């Protein structure tokens, strides 16, 4: 009897496997074709040479959009504005000069030349004496720059400008931080991120990750990865590089200088996968 039951169950299972389901099979209708994606309208280039082109915009275009498409970065919109007597918008049908090469890379004009302020901060907080700025004051200063048409540029851009290779926008300004205090990460970085303003932070590597009010390597990595904060070397231990310690001869002094300068650059490159671009010398404190 058990063998008969097993045979019946096996037959039922086999039947279930080959039984055709009842009901009307679904139609194999092709999936509907999605509508083509809308593309932004662009104007027309009506003339060009190796230094500039003439572009006629259409409705809906902006100087930033034109700069992004024709010059590679929307932040170069000021170059289009400067080449067209300071226009602030792209009027449909009104030709615009779009410079393909810097028109004035050194910022020298008849009777004037361009200067670039560097705002150097250390720590943010309500204590710390003249080396500290309150978070509210820092936020107000950055907002004032943004509202008054100042262009905060990277320190690497300033280097190109000083070498006569890259022009800077009118009212350009640089923001830097010294030493490596965690308050920069806690208070300054959120403000810069909100306003889209770049800055450079110079750290002395013995201080990084030391606890207390020191910034950590993960915090530096996060700021560096944002593209807004450029992390560069201040020194190793923040020692006075123009004074020798007691008993420090020429050979030892040179070796210590190398440790204070080259060592931190190598460590930052290793920790943050970045390249050293600028040298830290001195600054004025706000």
PDB file of C-alpha atoms in Angstrom:
ATOM      1  CA  UNK A   1       0.000   0.000   0.000  1.00  0.00           C
ATOM      2  CA  UNK A   2       2.678   2.550   0.785  1.00  0.00           C
ATOM      3  CA  UNK A   3       4.242   1.912  -2.613  1.00  0.00           C
ATOM      4  CA  UNK A   4       0.890   2.535  -4.344  1.00  0.00           C
ATOM      5  CA  UNK A   5       0.410   5.834  -2.514  1.00  0.00           C
ATOM      6  CA  UNK A   6       3.895   6.894  -3.534  1.00  0.00           C
ATOM      7  CA  UNK A   7       3.136   6.075  -7.165  1.00  0.00           C
ATOM      8  CA  UNK A   8      -0.087   8.147  -7.101  1.00  0.00           C
ATOM      9  CA  UNK A   9       1.711  11.132  -5.572  1.00  0.00           C
ATOM     10  CA  UNK A  10       4.430  10.884  -8.187  1.00  0.00           C
ATOM     11  CA  UNK A  11       1.850  10.795 -10.975  1.00  0.00           C
ATOM     12  CA  UNK A  12       0.035  13.842  -9.575  1.00  0.00           C
ATOM     13  CA  UNK A  13       3.293  15.738  -9.363  1.00  0.00           C
ATOM     14  CA  UNK A  14       4.157  14.855 -12.949  1.00  0.00           C
ATOM     15  CA  UNK A  15       0.699  15.906 -14.126  1.00  0.00           C
ATOM     16  CA  UNK A  16       1.011  19.230 -12.357  1.00  0.00           C
ATOM     17  CA  UNK A  17       4.291  19.882 -14.125  1.00  0.00           C
ATOM     18  CA  UNK A  18       2.841  19.382 -17.598  1.00  0.00           C
ATOM     19  CA  UNK A  19      -0.671  20.790 -17.116  1.00  0.00           C
ATOM     20  CA  UNK A  20      -1.336  23.873 -19.210  1.00  0.00           C
ATOM     21  CA  UNK A  21      -2.844  26.682 -17.109  1.00  0.00           C
ATOM     22  CA  UNK A  22      -6.357  27.706 -18.055  1.00  0.00           C
ATOM     23  CA  UNK A  23      -7.447  31.206 -18.912  1.00  0.00           C
ATOM     24  CA  UNK A  24      -6.505  33.673 -21.609  1.00  0.00           C
ATOM     25  CA  UNK A  25      -2.755  34.133 -21.893  1.00  0.00           C
ATOM     26  CA  UNK A  26      -1.512  37.740 -21.632  1.00  0.00           C
ATOM     27  CA  UNK A  27      -0.806  39.508 -24.872  1.00  0.00           C
ATOM     28  CA  UNK A  28       2.858  40.125 -25.628  1.00  0.00           C
ATOM     29  CA  UNK A  29       2.414  43.818 -26.309  1.00  0.00           C
ATOM     30  CA  UNK A  30       5.569  45.882 -26.757  1.00  0.00           C
ATOM     31  CA  UNK A  31       6.363  48.361 -24.005  1.00  0.00           C
ATOM     32  CA  UNK A  32       5.315  51.902 -24.881  1.00  0.00           C
ATOM     33  CA  UNK A  33       8.132  54.023 -26.264  1.00  0.00           C
ATOM     34  CA  UNK A  34       8.992  56.829 -23.836  1.00  0.00           C
ATOM     35  CA  UNK A  35       8.825  60.337 -25.240  1.00  0.00           C
ATOM     36  CA  UNK A  36      12.179  61.800 -26.233  1.00  0.00           C
ATOM     37  CA  UNK A  37      13.929  63.719 -23.488  1.00  0.00           C
ATOM     38  CA  UNK A  38      13.584  67.447 -23.794  1.00  0.00           C
ATOM     39  CA  UNK A  39      16.808  69.163 -24.779  1.00  0.00           C
ATOM     40  CA  UNK A  40      17.684  72.700 -23.832  1.00  0.00           C
ATOM     41  CA  UNK A  41      17.662  75.143 -26.716  1.00  0.00           C
ATOM     42  CA  UNK A  42      21.003  76.616 -27.639  1.00  0.00           C
ATOM     43  CA  UNK A  43      21.905  79.661 -29.638  1.00  0.00           C
ATOM     44  CA  UNK A  44      24.221  79.879 -32.617  1.00  0.00           C
ATOM     45  CA  UNK A  45      27.885  80.666 -33.126  1.00  0.00           C
ATOM     46  CA  UNK A  46      27.962  83.062 -36.073  1.00  0.00           C
ATOM     47  CA  UNK A  47      31.695  83.819 -36.179  1.00  0.00           C
ATOM     48  CA  UNK A  48      34.898  82.751 -34.486  1.00  0.00           C
ATOM     49  CA  UNK A  49      38.671  82.862 -34.571  1.00  0.00           C
ATOM     50  CA  UNK A  50      41.341  81.495 -32.259  1.00  0.00           C
ATOM     51  CA  UNK A  51      40.768  84.206 -29.627  1.00  0.00           C
ATOM     52  CA  UNK A  52      36.996  84.691 -29.456  1.00  0.00           C
ATOM     53  CA  UNK A  53      33.650  83.789 -30.942  1.00  0.00           C
ATOM     54  CA  UNK A  54      30.372  85.619 -31.522  1.00  0.00           C
ATOM     55  CA  UNK A  55      27.378  83.852 -30.041  1.00  0.00           C
ATOM     56  CA  UNK A  56      23.683  84.669 -30.468  1.00  0.00           C
ATOM     57  CA  UNK A  57      21.693  83.316 -27.487  1.00  0.00           C
ATOM     58  CA  UNK A  58      18.078  82.196 -27.506  1.00  0.00           C
ATOM     59  CA  UNK A  59      15.374  82.583 -24.876  1.00  0.00           C
ATOM     60  CA  UNK A  60      16.103  80.784 -21.623  1.00  0.00           C
ATOM     61  CA  UNK A  61      19.888  80.915 -21.814  1.00  0.00           C
ATOM     62  CA  UNK A  62      22.044  82.470 -19.109  1.00  0.00           C
ATOM     63  CA  UNK A  63      25.617  83.694 -19.034  1.00  0.00           C
ATOM     64  CA  UNK A  64      26.526  80.882 -16.647  1.00  0.00           C
ATOM     65  CA  UNK A  65      25.010  78.280 -18.935  1.00  0.00           C
ATOM     66  CA  UNK A  66      26.787  79.700 -21.976  1.00  0.00           C
ATOM     67  CA  UNK A  67      30.087  79.781 -20.074  1.00  0.00           C
ATOM     68  CA  UNK A  68      29.632  76.172 -18.964  1.00  0.00           C
ATOM     69  CA  UNK A  69      28.997  75.000 -22.523  1.00  0.00           C
ATOM     70  CA  UNK A  70      31.505  77.122 -24.436  1.00  0.00           C
ATOM     71  CA  UNK A  71      34.229  77.812 -21.861  1.00  0.00           C
ATOM     72  CA  UNK A  72      34.066  74.648 -19.769  1.00  0.00           C
ATOM     73  CA  UNK A  73      32.932  76.201 -16.478  1.00  0.00           C
ATOM     74  CA  UNK A  74      29.927  78.246 -15.425  1.00  0.00           C
ATOM     75  CA  UNK A  75      32.241  80.163 -13.084  1.00  0.00           C
ATOM     76  CA  UNK A  76      33.769  81.826 -16.146  1.00  0.00           C
ATOM     77  CA  UNK A  77      30.569  83.753 -16.849  1.00  0.00           C
ATOM     78  CA  UNK A  78      32.326  86.905 -15.670  1.00  0.00           C
ATOM     79  CA  UNK A  79      34.648  86.705 -18.684  1.00  0.00           C
ATOM     80  CA  UNK A  80      31.656  86.947 -21.015  1.00  0.00           C
ATOM     81  CA  UNK A  81      30.269  89.824 -18.951  1.00  0.00           C
ATOM     82  CA  UNK A  82      33.589  91.684 -18.997  1.00  0.00           C
ATOM     83  CA  UNK A  83      33.950  91.254 -22.776  1.00  0.00           C
ATOM     84  CA  UNK A  84      30.490  92.760 -23.321  1.00  0.00           C
ATOM     85  CA  UNK A  85      30.604  95.994 -21.302  1.00  0.00           C
ATOM     86  CA  UNK A  86      29.442  94.343 -18.091  1.00  0.00           C
ATOM     87  CA  UNK A  87      26.206  92.726 -19.270  1.00  0.00           C
ATOM     88  CA  UNK A  88      24.519  90.656 -16.568  1.00  0.00           C
ATOM     89  CA  UNK A  89      22.192  88.510 -18.676  1.00  0.00           C
ATOM     90  CA  UNK A  90      21.900  86.917 -22.098  1.00  0.00           C
ATOM     91  CA  UNK A  91      19.242  88.720 -24.135  1.00  0.00           C
ATOM     92  CA  UNK A  92      17.737  86.557 -26.904  1.00  0.00           C
ATOM     93  CA  UNK A  93      19.040  87.579 -30.316  1.00  0.00           C
ATOM     94  CA  UNK A  94      21.661  89.964 -28.899  1.00  0.00           C
ATOM     95  CA  UNK A  95      25.150  88.827 -30.022  1.00  0.00           C
ATOM     96  CA  UNK A  96      27.714  88.204 -27.301  1.00  0.00           C
ATOM     97  CA  UNK A  97      31.499  88.135 -27.485  1.00  0.00           C
ATOM     98  CA  UNK A  98      32.790  84.947 -25.858  1.00  0.00           C
ATOM     99  CA  UNK A  99      36.566  85.142 -25.258  1.00  0.00           C
ATOM    100  CA  UNK A 100      38.338  81.838 -25.865  1.00  0.00           C
ATOM    101  CA  UNK A 101      41.657  83.123 -24.537  1.00  0.00           C
ATOM    102  CA  UNK A 102      42.287  85.444 -21.572  1.00  0.00           C
ATOM    103  CA  UNK A 103      41.796  89.045 -22.608  1.00  0.00           C
ATOM    104  CA  UNK A 104      43.727  90.481 -19.650  1.00  0.00           C
ATOM    105  CA  UNK A 105      45.451  87.695 -17.679  1.00  0.00           C
ATOM    106  CA  UNK A 106      47.506  90.063 -15.514  1.00  0.00           C
ATOM    107  CA  UNK A 107      44.689  92.429 -14.520  1.00  0.00           C
ATOM    108  CA  UNK A 108      46.504  95.609 -15.572  1.00  0.00           C
ATOM    109  CA  UNK A 109      44.455  98.460 -17.018  1.00  0.00           C
ATOM    110  CA  UNK A 110      45.070 102.088 -17.827  1.00  0.00           C
ATOM    111  CA  UNK A 111      45.545 103.789 -14.479  1.00  0.00           C
ATOM    112  CA  UNK A 112      44.886 100.708 -12.327  1.00  0.00           C
ATOM    113  CA  UNK A 113      45.809  97.123 -11.598  1.00  0.00           C
ATOM    114  CA  UNK A 114      43.966  94.300  -9.895  1.00  0.00           C
ATOM    115  CA  UNK A 115      44.727  93.368  -6.306  1.00  0.00           C
ATOM    116  CA  UNK A 116      43.421  90.268  -4.530  1.00  0.00           C
ATOM    117  CA  UNK A 117      42.769  90.333  -0.765  1.00  0.00           C
ATOM    118  CA  UNK A 118      43.590  87.146   1.164  1.00  0.00           C
ATOM    119  CA  UNK A 119      41.441  86.672   4.257  1.00  0.00           C
ATOM    120  CA  UNK A 120      43.298  84.480   6.746  1.00  0.00           C
ATOM    121  CA  UNK A 121      41.468  82.884   9.670  1.00  0.00           C
ATOM    122  CA  UNK A 122      42.659  80.561  12.421  1.00  0.00           C
ATOM    123  CA  UNK A 123      39.958  79.289  14.734  1.00  0.00           C
ATOM    124  CA  UNK A 124      36.258  79.983  15.107  1.00  0.00           C
ATOM    125  CA  UNK A 125      34.746  80.419  18.544  1.00  0.00           C
ATOM    126  CA  UNK A 126      34.058  82.834  21.361  1.00  0.00           C
ATOM    127  CA  UNK A 127      37.434  82.220  23.027  1.00  0.00           C
ATOM    128  CA  UNK A 128      40.959  82.340  21.680  1.00  0.00           C
ATOM    129  CA  UNK A 129      41.698  86.062  21.733  1.00  0.00           C
ATOM    130  CA  UNK A 130      42.578  87.897  18.535  1.00  0.00           C
ATOM    131  CA  UNK A 131      43.157  84.598  16.725  1.00  0.00           C
ATOM    132  CA  UNK A 132      39.473  83.652  16.968  1.00  0.00           C
ATOM    133  CA  UNK A 133      36.391  84.806  15.067  1.00  0.00           C
ATOM    134  CA  UNK A 134      32.910  83.972  16.275  1.00  0.00           C
ATOM    135  CA  UNK A 135      30.904  81.606  14.047  1.00  0.00           C
ATOM    136  CA  UNK A 136      28.209  84.261  13.617  1.00  0.00           C
ATOM    137  CA  UNK A 137      30.760  86.872  12.559  1.00  0.00           C
ATOM    138  CA  UNK A 138      32.377  84.509  10.055  1.00  0.00           C
ATOM    139  CA  UNK A 139      29.002  83.612   8.537  1.00  0.00           C
ATOM    140  CA  UNK A 140      28.104  87.303   8.254  1.00  0.00           C
ATOM    141  CA  UNK A 141      31.418  88.079   6.530  1.00  0.00           C
ATOM    142  CA  UNK A 142      30.990  85.298   3.963  1.00  0.00           C
ATOM    143  CA  UNK A 143      27.382  86.288   3.291  1.00  0.00           C
ATOM    144  CA  UNK A 144      28.480  89.898   2.820  1.00  0.00           C
ATOM    145  CA  UNK A 145      31.040  88.824   0.219  1.00  0.00           C
ATOM    146  CA  UNK A 146      28.417  86.811  -1.652  1.00  0.00           C
ATOM    147  CA  UNK A 147      25.789  89.571  -1.565  1.00  0.00           C
ATOM    148  CA  UNK A 148      28.238  92.240  -2.730  1.00  0.00           C
ATOM    149  CA  UNK A 149      29.373  90.367  -5.844  1.00  0.00           C
ATOM    150  CA  UNK A 150      32.782  89.309  -4.568  1.00  0.00           C
ATOM    151  CA  UNK A 151      34.135  86.160  -6.195  1.00  0.00           C
ATOM    152  CA  UNK A 152      35.897  83.847  -3.758  1.00  0.00           C
ATOM    153  CA  UNK A 153      38.534  81.962  -5.755  1.00  0.00           C
ATOM    154  CA  UNK A 154      40.868  79.108  -4.924  1.00  0.00           C
ATOM    155  CA  UNK A 155      44.412  79.888  -3.905  1.00  0.00           C
ATOM    156  CA  UNK A 156      45.602  77.776  -6.840  1.00  0.00           C
ATOM    157  CA  UNK A 157      43.773  80.192  -9.163  1.00  0.00           C
ATOM    158  CA  UNK A 158      45.634  83.085  -7.570  1.00  0.00           C
ATOM    159  CA  UNK A 159      48.900  81.278  -8.300  1.00  0.00           C
ATOM    160  CA  UNK A 160      47.992  81.104 -11.995  1.00  0.00           C
ATOM    161  CA  UNK A 161      47.083  84.784 -11.955  1.00  0.00           C
ATOM    162  CA  UNK A 162      50.386  85.821 -10.363  1.00  0.00           C
ATOM    163  CA  UNK A 163      52.205  83.834 -13.042  1.00  0.00           C
ATOM    164  CA  UNK A 164      50.297  85.689 -15.769  1.00  0.00           C
ATOM    165  CA  UNK A 165      48.558  82.514 -16.963  1.00  0.00           C
ATOM    166  CA  UNK A 166      44.997  82.832 -15.697  1.00  0.00           C
ATOM    167  CA  UNK A 167      42.809  85.920 -15.266  1.00  0.00           C
ATOM    168  CA  UNK A 168      40.742  86.458 -12.163  1.00  0.00           C
ATOM    169  CA  UNK A 169      37.250  87.918 -11.964  1.00  0.00           C
ATOM    170  CA  UNK A 170      36.752  91.463 -10.715  1.00  0.00           C
ATOM    171  CA  UNK A 171      36.481  91.659  -6.920  1.00  0.00           C
ATOM    172  CA  UNK A 172      38.284  88.345  -6.479  1.00  0.00           C
ATOM    173  CA  UNK A 173      39.149  87.353  -2.909  1.00  0.00           C
ATOM    174  CA  UNK A 174      40.833  84.319  -1.310  1.00  0.00           C
ATOM    175  CA  UNK A 175      39.839  82.660   1.994  1.00  0.00           C
ATOM    176  CA  UNK A 176      42.369  80.629   4.010  1.00  0.00           C
ATOM    177  CA  UNK A 177      42.591  78.948   7.421  1.00  0.00           C
ATOM    178  CA  UNK A 178      45.752  78.277   9.410  1.00  0.00           C
ATOM    179  CA  UNK A 179      46.890  75.501  11.747  1.00  0.00           C
ATOM    180  CA  UNK A 180      44.074  72.931  11.664  1.00  0.00           C
ATOM    181  CA  UNK A 181      41.442  73.666  14.279  1.00  0.00           C
ATOM    182  CA  UNK A 182      38.330  71.493  14.381  1.00  0.00           C
ATOM    183  CA  UNK A 183      36.204  74.632  14.615  1.00  0.00           C
ATOM    184  CA  UNK A 184      36.878  75.182  10.906  1.00  0.00           C
ATOM    185  CA  UNK A 185      35.151  71.872  10.181  1.00  0.00           C
ATOM    186  CA  UNK A 186      32.316  72.510  12.652  1.00  0.00           C
ATOM    187  CA  UNK A 187      31.525  76.149  11.884  1.00  0.00           C
ATOM    188  CA  UNK A 188      33.277  77.445   8.752  1.00  0.00           C
ATOM    189  CA  UNK A 189      32.876  74.463   6.444  1.00  0.00           C
ATOM    190  CA  UNK A 190      29.035  74.384   6.661  1.00  0.00           C
ATOM    191  CA  UNK A 191      28.908  78.093   5.764  1.00  0.00           C
ATOM    192  CA  UNK A 192      31.264  77.655   2.815  1.00  0.00           C
ATOM    193  CA  UNK A 193      29.272  74.642   1.624  1.00  0.00           C
ATOM    194  CA  UNK A 194      25.984  76.532   1.878  1.00  0.00           C
ATOM    195  CA  UNK A 195      27.301  79.484  -0.134  1.00  0.00           C
ATOM    196  CA  UNK A 196      29.473  77.428  -2.499  1.00  0.00           C
ATOM    197  CA  UNK A 197      32.660  79.294  -1.553  1.00  0.00           C
ATOM    198  CA  UNK A 198      36.098  77.640  -1.851  1.00  0.00           C
ATOM    199  CA  UNK A 199      38.898  77.993   0.691  1.00  0.00           C
ATOM    200  CA  UNK A 200      42.344  76.644   1.550  1.00  0.00           C
ATOM    201  CA  UNK A 201      43.297  75.166   4.927  1.00  0.00           C
ATOM    202  CA  UNK A 202      46.951  74.968   6.005  1.00  0.00           C
ATOM    203  CA  UNK A 203      47.528  72.352   8.707  1.00  0.00           C
ATOM    204  CA  UNK A 204      50.579  71.424  10.733  1.00  0.00           C
ATOM    205  CA  UNK A 205      50.496  67.674  10.715  1.00  0.00           C
ATOM    206  CA  UNK A 206      51.627  66.987  14.302  1.00  0.00           C
ATOM    207  CA  UNK A 207      48.424  68.722  15.407  1.00  0.00           C
ATOM    208  CA  UNK A 208      46.025  66.786  13.150  1.00  0.00           C
ATOM    209  CA  UNK A 209      44.234  64.057  15.097  1.00  0.00           C
ATOM    210  CA  UNK A 210      45.814  65.112  18.402  1.00  0.00           C
ATOM    211  CA  UNK A 211      42.431  65.464  20.085  1.00  0.00           C
ATOM    212  CA  UNK A 212      41.070  68.474  21.896  1.00  0.00           C
ATOM    213  CA  UNK A 213      40.356  71.247  19.399  1.00  0.00           C
ATOM    214  CA  UNK A 214      42.391  69.670  16.580  1.00  0.00           C
ATOM    215  CA  UNK A 215      40.832  68.613  13.293  1.00  0.00           C
ATOM    216  CA  UNK A 216      40.985  64.905  12.413  1.00  0.00           C
ATOM    217  CA  UNK A 217      42.163  63.210   9.223  1.00  0.00           C
ATOM    218  CA  UNK A 218      38.625  61.954   8.386  1.00  0.00           C
ATOM    219  CA  UNK A 219      37.308  65.512   8.741  1.00  0.00           C
ATOM    220  CA  UNK A 220      40.053  66.803   6.452  1.00  0.00           C
ATOM    221  CA  UNK A 221      39.273  64.047   3.942  1.00  0.00           C
ATOM    222  CA  UNK A 222      35.592  64.999   3.916  1.00  0.00           C
ATOM    223  CA  UNK A 223      36.351  68.667   3.303  1.00  0.00           C
ATOM    224  CA  UNK A 224      38.916  67.866   0.614  1.00  0.00           C
ATOM    225  CA  UNK A 225      36.473  65.535  -1.165  1.00  0.00           C
ATOM    226  CA  UNK A 226      33.857  68.302  -1.320  1.00  0.00           C
ATOM    227  CA  UNK A 227      35.974  70.220  -3.826  1.00  0.00           C
ATOM    228  CA  UNK A 228      35.539  73.391  -1.775  1.00  0.00           C
ATOM    229  CA  UNK A 229      38.309  73.032   0.807  1.00  0.00           C
ATOM    230  CA  UNK A 230      41.867  72.540  -0.408  1.00  0.00           C
ATOM    231  CA  UNK A 231      44.086  71.031   2.308  1.00  0.00           C
ATOM    232  CA  UNK A 232      47.730  72.116   2.203  1.00  0.00           C
ATOM    233  CA  UNK A 233      50.788  71.884   4.438  1.00  0.00           C
ATOM    234  CA  UNK A 234      51.582  74.539   7.040  1.00  0.00           C
ATOM    235  CA  UNK A 235      54.495  72.716   8.679  1.00  0.00           C
ATOM    236  CA  UNK A 236      55.101  69.679  10.868  1.00  0.00           C
ATOM    237  CA  UNK A 237      55.213  71.089  14.381  1.00  0.00           C
ATOM    238  CA  UNK A 238      54.603  74.836  13.892  1.00  0.00           C
ATOM    239  CA  UNK A 239      58.130  75.682  15.052  1.00  0.00           C
ATOM    240  CA  UNK A 240      59.705  79.015  14.179  1.00  0.00           C
ATOM    241  CA  UNK A 241      61.678  78.174  11.051  1.00  0.00           C
ATOM    242  CA  UNK A 242      63.982  81.209  11.183  1.00  0.00           C
ATOM    243  CA  UNK A 243      65.256  80.487  14.686  1.00  0.00           C
ATOM    244  CA  UNK A 244      67.512  77.625  15.669  1.00  0.00           C
ATOM    245  CA  UNK A 245      67.113  75.584  18.795  1.00  0.00           C
ATOM    246  CA  UNK A 246      69.921  75.414  21.337  1.00  0.00           C
ATOM    247  CA  UNK A 247      72.866  73.442  19.978  1.00  0.00           C
ATOM    248  CA  UNK A 248      71.358  73.040  16.497  1.00  0.00           C
ATOM    249  CA  UNK A 249      74.231  73.089  13.987  1.00  0.00           C
ATOM    250  CA  UNK A 250      73.938  73.740  10.243  1.00  0.00           C
ATOM    251  CA  UNK A 251      73.462  70.119   9.255  1.00  0.00           C
ATOM    252  CA  UNK A 252      70.838  69.424  11.891  1.00  0.00           C
ATOM    253  CA  UNK A 253      69.054  72.697  11.160  1.00  0.00           C
ATOM    254  CA  UNK A 254      68.800  71.808   7.459  1.00  0.00           C
ATOM    255  CA  UNK A 255      67.550  68.321   8.308  1.00  0.00           C
ATOM    256  CA  UNK A 256      64.909  69.755  10.630  1.00  0.00           C
ATOM    257  CA  UNK A 257      63.805  72.251   7.984  1.00  0.00           C
ATOM    258  CA  UNK A 258      63.301  69.401   5.529  1.00  0.00           C
ATOM    259  CA  UNK A 259      61.275  67.550   8.158  1.00  0.00           C
ATOM    260  CA  UNK A 260      59.109  70.609   8.788  1.00  0.00           C
ATOM    261  CA  UNK A 261      58.396  71.284   5.107  1.00  0.00           C
ATOM    262  CA  UNK A 262      58.739  68.205   2.911  1.00  0.00           C
ATOM    263  CA  UNK A 263      57.475  65.709   5.491  1.00  0.00           C
ATOM    264  CA  UNK A 264      54.019  67.278   5.954  1.00  0.00           C
ATOM    265  CA  UNK A 265      53.507  67.617   2.201  1.00  0.00           C
ATOM    266  CA  UNK A 266      54.243  63.929   1.697  1.00  0.00           C
ATOM    267  CA  UNK A 267      51.957  62.929   4.570  1.00  0.00           C
ATOM    268  CA  UNK A 268      49.042  65.019   3.289  1.00  0.00           C
ATOM    269  CA  UNK A 269      49.440  63.572  -0.196  1.00  0.00           C
ATOM    270  CA  UNK A 270      49.412  60.075   1.294  1.00  0.00           C
ATOM    271  CA  UNK A 271      46.453  60.624   3.632  1.00  0.00           C
ATOM    272  CA  UNK A 272      44.240  62.680   1.328  1.00  0.00           C
ATOM    273  CA  UNK A 273      45.422  61.621  -2.131  1.00  0.00           C
ATOM    274  CA  UNK A 274      46.099  65.205  -3.120  1.00  0.00           C
ATOM    275  CA  UNK A 275      49.020  67.201  -4.459  1.00  0.00           C
ATOM    276  CA  UNK A 276      50.763  70.079  -2.752  1.00  0.00           C
ATOM    277  CA  UNK A 277      50.201  73.247  -4.773  1.00  0.00           C
ATOM    278  CA  UNK A 278      51.162  76.246  -2.681  1.00  0.00           C
ATOM    279  CA  UNK A 279      53.580  77.241   0.045  1.00  0.00           C
ATOM    280  CA  UNK A 280      52.559  78.798   3.331  1.00  0.00           C
ATOM    281  CA  UNK A 281      54.539  81.837   4.436  1.00  0.00           C
ATOM    282  CA  UNK A 282      52.549  84.373   6.408  1.00  0.00           C
ATOM    283  CA  UNK A 283      49.163  86.031   6.595  1.00  0.00           C
ATOM    284  CA  UNK A 284      47.238  88.810   8.253  1.00  0.00           C
ATOM    285  CA  UNK A 285      44.783  87.676  10.903  1.00  0.00           C
ATOM    286  CA  UNK A 286      41.141  88.742  10.936  1.00  0.00           C
TER     287      UNK A 286
END
